[in-house]
Amino acid sequence: MPLPYVLLSAAVSLDGFLDDTGPERLLLSSPADFDRVDAVRASVDAILIGAGTIRADNPRLLVNSAERRAARVREGRPEYPLKVTVTASGDLDPDANFWHTGGEKLVCTTDEGAERAARLLGATADVVPLGPVLDWRTLLEHLHDVRGVGRLMVEGGGTVHTQLLQQGLADELQLVLAPLFVGDPAAPRLFGPGPYQGGRLRLTETRRIEDVVLMRYEPTAPGEGPAVTAADRHWLRAACELAALCPPSATAFSVGAVVVAADGTELARGHSREGDDPVVHAEEAALAKTDPADPRLAGATVYSSLEPCARRASRPAPCAELILRAGPRRVVTAWREPDTFVAAADGTGVLRGGGAEVVVLPEFEALAKAPNAHLTG
Ligand SMILES: NC(=O)c1ccc[n+]([C@@H]2O[C@H](COP(=O)([O-])OP(=O)(O)OC[C@H]3O[C@@H](n4cnc5c(N)ncnc54)[C@H](OP(=O)(O)O)[C@@H]3O)[C@@H](O)[C@H]2O)c1
Ligand SMILES: [Zn+2]
């Protein structure tokens, strides 16, 4: 059963706490990071929080930028993402901000919790009983199949993040480390005890945002990560070297891409702004040289020095979409797209949502970034 792409988002103190024990919510992020979170919210179909966070923080969970909301509407999406909460008790305050701001609201709960939630909330929200106990996979299937959620952002609290990670259901963790200590053992922790799936997480990006640091991780599957061969390293290096051929630009990245059949035959290669086209992207240029009827495309891998784009102003279809249409279901890249030109770029999410495997080989990041040094600072 397909599930939504699940992105966990949290801010944490240096000593690993999500909040203090005071009545007010502890502000961990910086203003620019709150704006980054706003962009991520604008990029998703639904935002989920635990009922504990509604009780503790009384959040609104809005997309605050009118511009981002307008862009959603232009793309045919609802102005605000669906707001989802989980509860076993059904003990929800009908006056909480959650119910009176933003878009549609959904309560995912147990059969018992549903009675109480429906009684307390009336027509304010859809209340969905998901069985005698709440199973996360069932919840995610419901969001995907019934509510059409392709991308889900989870904004806590700790008990929710812990369960999703421990059950291997998180695709990405966006963690912001704030330069302060809480120091109170009674404060809520980000991650609780218990068995976690997989081993070391894969670090896909670090970014300084004012005085906080954003770290993006991908949990790895139990056992080893995705299978990576010597051929993958060879072709990704070739893609990174192609990036150096791009005419320089102050407004776009220099990227190289190679499309390689399963038997190791190179099908095409391309780089940004190739030929006479000032806006063409590397993957797009490479795919344009393939024969759409070539049966080898379905089993091919696209090697791209930068994560394929998820959105672009200059063309109707972003590269992640072009790859899915052309057939390949495997992408190997060196570097996740930073939000230099597009906020909350997430080609990986689009590709995975379309059933493709995306492998990031960070050992090639420096090589891929070299022709972009003037853009990345
Ligand atoms: N720094 C950050 O980024 C951040 C983000 C979010 C929250 N926070 C902080 O986190 C704290 C709240 O965290 P928390 O861990 O107490 O609360 P939480 O994770 O938001 O919510 C826990 C509640 O969610 C429901 N729930 C969780 N798992 C469930 C399951 N498997 N089945 C059914 N219901 C389930 C239960 O609700 P019922 O009790 O109703 O059954 C449970 O008590 C607050 O202090 C808040 O400030 C910080
Ligand atoms: Zn692109």
Coordinates of C-alpha atoms and ligand atoms in Angstrom, one line a residue:
M1 CA 0.0 0.0 0.0
P2 CA 1.5 3.4 -0.9
L3 CA 2.0 5.7 2.1
P4 CA 2.6 9.5 2.1
Y5 CA 6.2 10.8 2.2
V6 CA 6.6 11.5 5.9
L7 CA 8.7 14.5 7.0
L8 CA 9.3 15.0 10.7
S9 CA 10.1 18.6 11.7
A10 CA 11.3 19.6 15.1
A11 CA 13.4 22.2 17.0
V12 CA 15.4 21.0 19.9
S13 CA 17.6 22.6 22.7
L14 CA 21.2 21.6 23.0
D15 CA 20.3 19.2 25.8
G16 CA 17.6 17.5 23.6
F17 CA 14.4 19.1 24.9
L18 CA 11.4 20.2 22.8
D19 CA 10.1 22.7 25.3
D20 CA 10.4 23.7 28.9
T21 CA 7.8 23.1 31.6
G22 CA 6.5 26.7 31.7
P23 CA 3.0 27.6 30.6
E24 CA 4.2 29.4 27.4
R25 CA 5.7 27.6 24.5
L26 CA 9.5 27.9 24.5
L27 CA 10.7 29.6 21.3
L28 CA 13.6 27.5 20.0
S29 CA 13.8 28.5 16.4
S30 CA 14.9 31.9 14.9
P31 CA 12.7 34.1 12.8
A32 CA 14.3 33.1 9.5
D33 CA 13.8 29.5 10.5
F34 CA 10.1 30.0 11.3
D35 CA 9.9 31.3 7.8
R36 CA 11.6 28.2 6.5
V37 CA 9.1 26.1 8.4
D38 CA 6.3 28.2 6.8
A39 CA 7.7 27.3 3.3
V40 CA 7.8 23.6 4.2
R41 CA 4.2 23.8 5.4
A42 CA 3.3 25.4 2.1
S43 CA 4.8 22.5 0.3
V44 CA 2.8 19.7 2.0
D45 CA -0.7 18.3 1.7
A46 CA -1.2 17.8 5.4
I47 CA 0.4 18.7 8.8
L48 CA 0.0 16.3 11.7
I49 CA 0.6 17.0 15.5
G50 CA -0.2 14.9 18.6
A51 CA -3.1 16.0 20.8
G52 CA -0.5 16.7 23.5
T53 CA 0.9 19.6 21.4
I54 CA -2.6 21.1 20.9
R55 CA -3.0 21.0 24.7
A56 CA 0.4 22.3 25.5
D57 CA 1.0 24.9 22.8
N58 CA -2.4 25.7 21.3
P59 CA -0.8 26.2 17.9
R60 CA -2.5 27.5 14.7
L61 CA -0.4 25.6 12.2
L62 CA -0.9 28.0 9.3
V63 CA 0.9 28.9 6.2
N64 CA 1.5 32.5 7.2
S65 CA 2.8 33.9 3.9
A66 CA -0.1 35.1 1.7
E67 CA 2.2 34.7 -1.3
R68 CA 2.8 31.0 -0.5
R69 CA -0.9 30.5 0.0
A70 CA -1.7 32.2 -3.3
A71 CA 0.9 29.9 -5.0
R72 CA -0.9 26.9 -3.6
V73 CA -4.2 28.0 -5.0
R74 CA -2.6 28.7 -8.4
E75 CA -1.4 25.2 -8.4
G76 CA -4.9 23.9 -7.8
R77 CA -4.2 23.0 -4.1
P78 CA -6.2 24.1 -1.1
E79 CA -5.0 27.4 0.4
Y80 CA -4.0 25.6 3.6
P81 CA -2.8 22.1 4.2
L82 CA -5.1 19.7 5.9
K83 CA -4.5 19.7 9.7
V84 CA -4.5 16.3 11.4
T85 CA -4.2 15.4 15.0
V86 CA -4.0 12.0 16.7
T87 CA -5.5 11.2 20.1
A88 CA -6.5 8.0 21.9
S89 CA -8.5 9.8 24.6
G90 CA -10.5 12.1 22.3
D91 CA -9.9 14.8 24.9
L92 CA -9.7 17.8 22.7
D93 CA -10.6 21.4 23.6
P94 CA -13.1 22.7 21.1
D95 CA -11.9 26.3 21.8
A96 CA -8.3 25.5 20.8
N97 CA -6.9 27.6 17.9
F98 CA -6.3 24.4 15.9
W99 CA -10.0 24.2 15.1
H100 CA -10.6 27.8 14.2
T101 CA -7.8 28.7 11.8
G102 CA -6.5 27.4 8.5
G103 CA -7.9 24.7 6.4
E104 CA -9.8 21.4 6.9
K105 CA -9.3 19.5 10.2
L106 CA -9.1 15.8 10.8
V107 CA -9.0 13.8 14.0
C108 CA -7.5 10.3 13.8
T109 CA -8.4 8.4 16.8
T110 CA -9.5 5.1 18.3
D111 CA -13.1 3.8 18.3
E112 CA -13.4 4.9 21.9
G113 CA -11.7 8.2 21.4
A114 CA -14.0 9.0 18.4
E115 CA -17.1 9.1 20.5
R116 CA -15.7 11.6 22.9
A117 CA -14.0 13.7 20.2
A118 CA -17.2 13.9 18.1
R119 CA -19.2 14.9 21.2
L120 CA -16.7 17.7 22.1
L121 CA -16.0 19.0 18.6
G122 CA -19.4 18.6 16.8
A123 CA -19.1 19.7 13.2
T124 CA -15.7 21.5 13.7
A125 CA -13.7 18.6 12.4
D126 CA -13.9 15.2 10.7
V127 CA -13.4 12.5 13.4
V128 CA -12.1 9.2 12.0
P129 CA -12.1 6.0 14.2
L130 CA -9.3 3.7 13.1
G131 CA -9.9 0.7 15.3
P132 CA -9.6 -0.3 19.0
V133 CA -6.0 1.1 19.0
L134 CA -4.4 3.5 16.6
D135 CA -1.9 1.9 14.3
W136 CA 0.3 4.4 12.4
R137 CA 0.4 2.5 9.2
T138 CA -3.4 2.4 9.1
L139 CA -3.4 6.1 9.8
L140 CA -0.9 6.9 7.0
E141 CA -2.9 4.6 4.6
H142 CA -6.0 6.5 5.4
L143 CA -4.4 9.9 4.8
H144 CA -3.0 8.6 1.5
D145 CA -6.0 6.7 0.1
V146 CA -8.9 8.6 1.5
R147 CA -7.5 12.2 1.9
G148 CA -5.1 12.1 -1.1
V149 CA -2.1 13.1 1.1
G150 CA 1.1 12.6 -0.8
R151 CA 3.4 14.7 1.5
L152 CA 2.9 14.8 5.2
M153 CA 4.7 17.1 7.6
V154 CA 4.7 16.0 11.3
E155 CA 5.4 18.8 13.8
G156 CA 5.5 16.8 17.0
G157 CA 5.5 16.3 19.8
G158 CA 8.0 13.9 21.0
T159 CA 5.8 10.9 21.4
V160 CA 4.6 11.1 17.8
H161 CA 8.1 11.6 16.3
T162 CA 9.4 8.7 18.4
Q163 CA 6.7 6.3 17.2
L164 CA 7.1 7.2 13.6
L165 CA 10.9 6.8 13.7
Q166 CA 10.8 3.6 15.7
Q167 CA 8.3 2.1 13.3
G168 CA 10.4 3.0 10.3
L169 CA 7.7 5.2 8.9
A170 CA 9.6 8.5 8.6
D171 CA 11.2 9.4 5.3
E172 CA 13.0 12.4 6.5
L173 CA 13.9 14.3 9.7
Q174 CA 14.4 18.0 9.6
L175 CA 15.9 18.9 13.0
V176 CA 16.8 22.4 14.1
L177 CA 19.3 22.7 16.9
A178 CA 18.8 25.8 19.0
P179 CA 21.7 27.4 21.0
L180 CA 20.1 27.1 24.5
F181 CA 19.7 24.7 27.4
V182 CA 16.5 23.8 29.1
G183 CA 18.0 21.9 31.9
D184 CA 14.8 20.6 33.4
P185 CA 14.5 16.8 33.5
A186 CA 10.7 17.2 33.6
A187 CA 10.6 18.9 30.2
P188 CA 9.5 16.9 27.1
R189 CA 12.3 15.2 25.2
L190 CA 12.3 15.0 21.5
F191 CA 13.0 11.2 21.3
G192 CA 12.0 8.7 23.9
P193 CA 13.6 5.4 24.8
G194 CA 12.8 2.2 22.8
P195 CA 14.2 0.3 19.8
Y196 CA 14.9 2.4 16.7
Q197 CA 15.0 0.9 13.2
G198 CA 18.1 1.0 11.1
G199 CA 21.5 2.2 12.1
R200 CA 23.1 5.6 11.6
L201 CA 20.9 8.0 9.8
R202 CA 22.1 9.5 6.6
L203 CA 22.9 13.2 6.9
T204 CA 21.7 14.9 3.7
E205 CA 22.2 18.6 4.5
T206 CA 23.3 21.0 7.2
R207 CA 22.4 24.7 7.0
R208 CA 23.1 27.6 9.3
I209 CA 20.0 29.8 9.7
E210 CA 20.8 32.8 11.9
D211 CA 21.9 31.2 15.2
V212 CA 20.3 27.8 14.7
V213 CA 21.5 24.9 12.6
L214 CA 19.1 22.9 10.4
M215 CA 20.1 19.2 9.9
R216 CA 18.3 17.0 7.4
Y217 CA 18.5 13.3 7.9
E218 CA 17.1 10.3 6.1
P219 CA 16.6 7.2 8.3
T220 CA 18.3 4.2 6.7
A221 CA 16.6 0.8 6.3
P222 CA 17.5 -1.9 8.8
G223 CA 20.6 -3.6 7.7
E224 CA 22.5 -1.8 5.0
G225 CA 21.4 1.3 3.2
P226 CA 20.4 1.3 -0.5
A227 CA 22.7 -0.8 -2.6
V228 CA 25.4 1.3 -4.2
T229 CA 27.8 -0.1 -6.7
A230 CA 31.2 1.0 -8.1
A231 CA 29.4 1.8 -11.3
D232 CA 27.1 4.3 -9.4
R233 CA 30.2 6.1 -8.2
H234 CA 31.7 6.1 -11.7
W235 CA 28.6 7.6 -13.3
L236 CA 27.9 10.1 -10.5
R237 CA 31.5 11.3 -10.8
A238 CA 31.0 11.7 -14.6
A239 CA 27.8 13.8 -13.9
C240 CA 29.7 16.0 -11.5
E241 CA 32.4 16.5 -14.0
L242 CA 29.8 17.5 -16.7
A243 CA 28.6 20.2 -14.3
A244 CA 31.9 22.0 -14.8
L245 CA 31.0 22.5 -18.5
C246 CA 28.0 24.6 -17.8
P247 CA 28.1 28.3 -18.9
P248 CA 28.4 30.2 -15.6
S249 CA 25.2 31.7 -14.2
A250 CA 24.4 33.9 -11.2
T251 CA 20.8 32.8 -11.1
A252 CA 20.9 29.0 -11.6
F253 CA 23.0 26.0 -10.5
S254 CA 25.5 24.2 -12.7
V255 CA 24.5 20.6 -12.9
G256 CA 25.5 17.5 -14.9
A257 CA 23.4 14.4 -15.6
V258 CA 23.9 11.0 -17.2
V259 CA 21.2 8.5 -18.0
V260 CA 22.5 4.9 -17.9
A261 CA 20.7 1.7 -18.8
A262 CA 20.6 -1.2 -16.3
D263 CA 23.2 -3.1 -18.4
G264 CA 25.6 -0.1 -18.0
T265 CA 25.1 1.5 -21.4
E266 CA 25.1 5.2 -21.4
L267 CA 21.8 6.4 -23.0
A268 CA 22.4 10.2 -22.8
R269 CA 24.1 13.0 -20.9
G270 CA 23.5 16.7 -20.5
H271 CA 24.3 19.7 -18.5
S272 CA 22.6 23.0 -17.5
R273 CA 22.2 25.7 -20.1
E274 CA 23.5 23.4 -22.8
G275 CA 23.6 24.5 -26.4
D276 CA 21.5 27.6 -27.1
D277 CA 19.0 27.1 -24.3
P278 CA 19.7 29.5 -21.4
V279 CA 17.3 27.8 -19.0
V280 CA 17.5 24.1 -19.8
H281 CA 18.3 21.8 -16.8
A282 CA 20.8 18.9 -17.0
E283 CA 18.4 16.1 -16.5
E284 CA 16.0 17.7 -19.0
A285 CA 18.8 18.1 -21.6
A286 CA 19.9 14.5 -21.1
L287 CA 16.3 13.0 -21.3
A288 CA 15.6 15.1 -24.4
K289 CA 18.3 13.1 -26.2
T290 CA 16.8 9.7 -25.4
D291 CA 14.2 8.0 -27.5
P292 CA 10.9 8.0 -25.5
A293 CA 10.1 4.5 -26.9
D294 CA 13.5 3.1 -25.7
P295 CA 12.5 0.2 -23.5
R296 CA 15.7 0.5 -21.5
L297 CA 14.5 3.8 -20.0
A298 CA 12.3 2.0 -17.5
G299 CA 15.2 0.2 -15.9
A300 CA 17.6 3.1 -16.3
T301 CA 19.3 5.2 -13.5
V302 CA 19.6 9.0 -13.7
Y303 CA 22.8 10.3 -12.3
S304 CA 22.6 14.0 -11.5
S305 CA 25.1 16.1 -9.6
L306 CA 22.2 17.9 -7.9
E307 CA 18.9 16.5 -6.7
P308 CA 16.4 16.9 -9.6
C309 CA 14.2 19.9 -9.2
A310 CA 10.7 19.7 -7.8
R311 CA 9.4 23.1 -9.0
R312 CA 10.6 25.6 -11.6
A313 CA 9.5 28.9 -13.0
S314 CA 11.0 28.6 -16.4
R315 CA 9.3 25.4 -17.6
P316 CA 5.9 23.7 -16.9
A317 CA 7.5 20.4 -15.7
P318 CA 10.3 20.1 -13.1
C319 CA 13.0 17.5 -13.7
A320 CA 11.7 15.1 -11.0
E321 CA 8.4 14.9 -13.0
L322 CA 10.3 14.6 -16.4
I323 CA 12.2 11.6 -15.0
L324 CA 9.1 9.9 -13.8
R325 CA 7.4 10.4 -17.1
A326 CA 10.4 9.2 -19.1
G327 CA 10.5 5.9 -17.1
P328 CA 13.6 5.7 -14.8
R329 CA 12.8 4.7 -11.2
R330 CA 16.3 5.2 -9.8
V331 CA 18.1 8.4 -9.2
V332 CA 21.6 8.8 -7.8
T333 CA 22.7 12.3 -6.7
A334 CA 25.4 14.0 -4.8
W335 CA 23.6 16.9 -3.2
R336 CA 20.1 17.8 -2.0
E337 CA 18.9 21.1 -3.5
P338 CA 19.4 24.0 -1.0
D339 CA 16.7 26.7 -1.0
T340 CA 18.8 29.2 -2.8
F341 CA 16.3 29.6 -5.7
V342 CA 13.3 27.6 -4.6
A343 CA 11.9 27.3 -1.1
A344 CA 11.6 23.8 0.3
A345 CA 12.7 22.2 -2.9
D346 CA 12.0 18.5 -2.6
G347 CA 12.7 16.6 -5.8
T348 CA 13.4 13.5 -3.7
G349 CA 9.9 13.6 -2.2
V350 CA 8.4 13.9 -5.7
L351 CA 10.5 11.1 -7.0
R352 CA 9.8 8.8 -4.1
G353 CA 6.1 9.7 -4.2
G354 CA 6.2 8.4 -7.8
G355 CA 7.8 5.1 -6.8
A356 CA 11.5 6.0 -7.6
E357 CA 14.5 5.2 -5.4
V358 CA 16.7 8.1 -4.6
V359 CA 20.2 7.6 -3.4
V360 CA 22.4 10.4 -2.2
L361 CA 26.2 9.9 -2.2
P362 CA 27.5 12.7 0.0
E363 CA 31.1 11.8 -0.8
F364 CA 30.5 13.6 -4.2
E365 CA 28.9 16.7 -2.7
A366 CA 32.1 18.8 -2.7
L367 CA 32.7 17.9 -6.4
A368 CA 29.1 18.7 -7.3
K369 CA 29.3 22.0 -5.5
A370 CA 32.6 23.2 -6.9
P371 CA 31.1 24.8 -10.0
N372 CA 28.5 26.5 -7.8
A373 CA 30.8 28.0 -5.2
H374 CA 29.6 31.5 -6.2
L375 CA 26.0 30.5 -5.3
T376 CA 26.5 28.6 -2.1
G377 CA 28.8 30.9 -0.3
Ligands
LIG1 N1 10.1 22.1 19.6 C1 9.3 21.5 18.7 O1 9.6 21.5 17.6 C2 8.0 21.0 19.2 C3 7.0 20.6 18.3 C4 5.8 20.0 18.8 C5 5.6 19.9 20.2 N2 6.6 20.4 21.0 C6 6.4 20.3 22.5 O2 6.1 18.9 22.7 C7 5.3 18.8 23.9 C8 4.2 17.9 23.6 O3 4.7 16.7 23.3 P1 4.0 15.3 23.7 O4 5.0 14.2 23.4 O5 3.5 15.5 25.1 O6 2.7 15.3 22.9 P2 2.4 14.9 21.4 O7 3.3 13.9 20.8 O8 2.1 16.2 20.6 O9 1.0 14.2 21.7 C9 0.9 13.1 22.4 C10 -0.5 12.7 22.4 O10 -0.9 12.3 21.1 C11 -1.8 11.2 21.1 N3 -1.1 10.0 20.6 C12 0.2 9.9 20.4 N4 0.5 8.6 19.9 C13 -0.7 8.0 19.8 C14 -1.1 6.7 19.3 N5 -0.3 5.8 18.9 N6 -2.4 6.4 19.4 C15 -3.3 7.3 19.9 N7 -3.0 8.6 20.3 C16 -1.7 8.9 20.2 C17 -2.1 11.0 22.6 O11 -3.2 11.8 22.8 P3 -4.3 11.6 24.0 O12 -3.6 11.9 25.2 O13 -5.4 12.6 23.7 O14 -4.8 10.2 23.9 C18 -0.9 11.5 23.2 O15 -1.0 11.8 24.6 C19 4.8 20.2 24.2 O16 5.5 20.7 25.3 C20 5.3 21.0 23.0 O17 5.7 22.3 23.3 C21 7.7 21.0 20.6
ZN2 ZN 15.6 20.6 -13.0

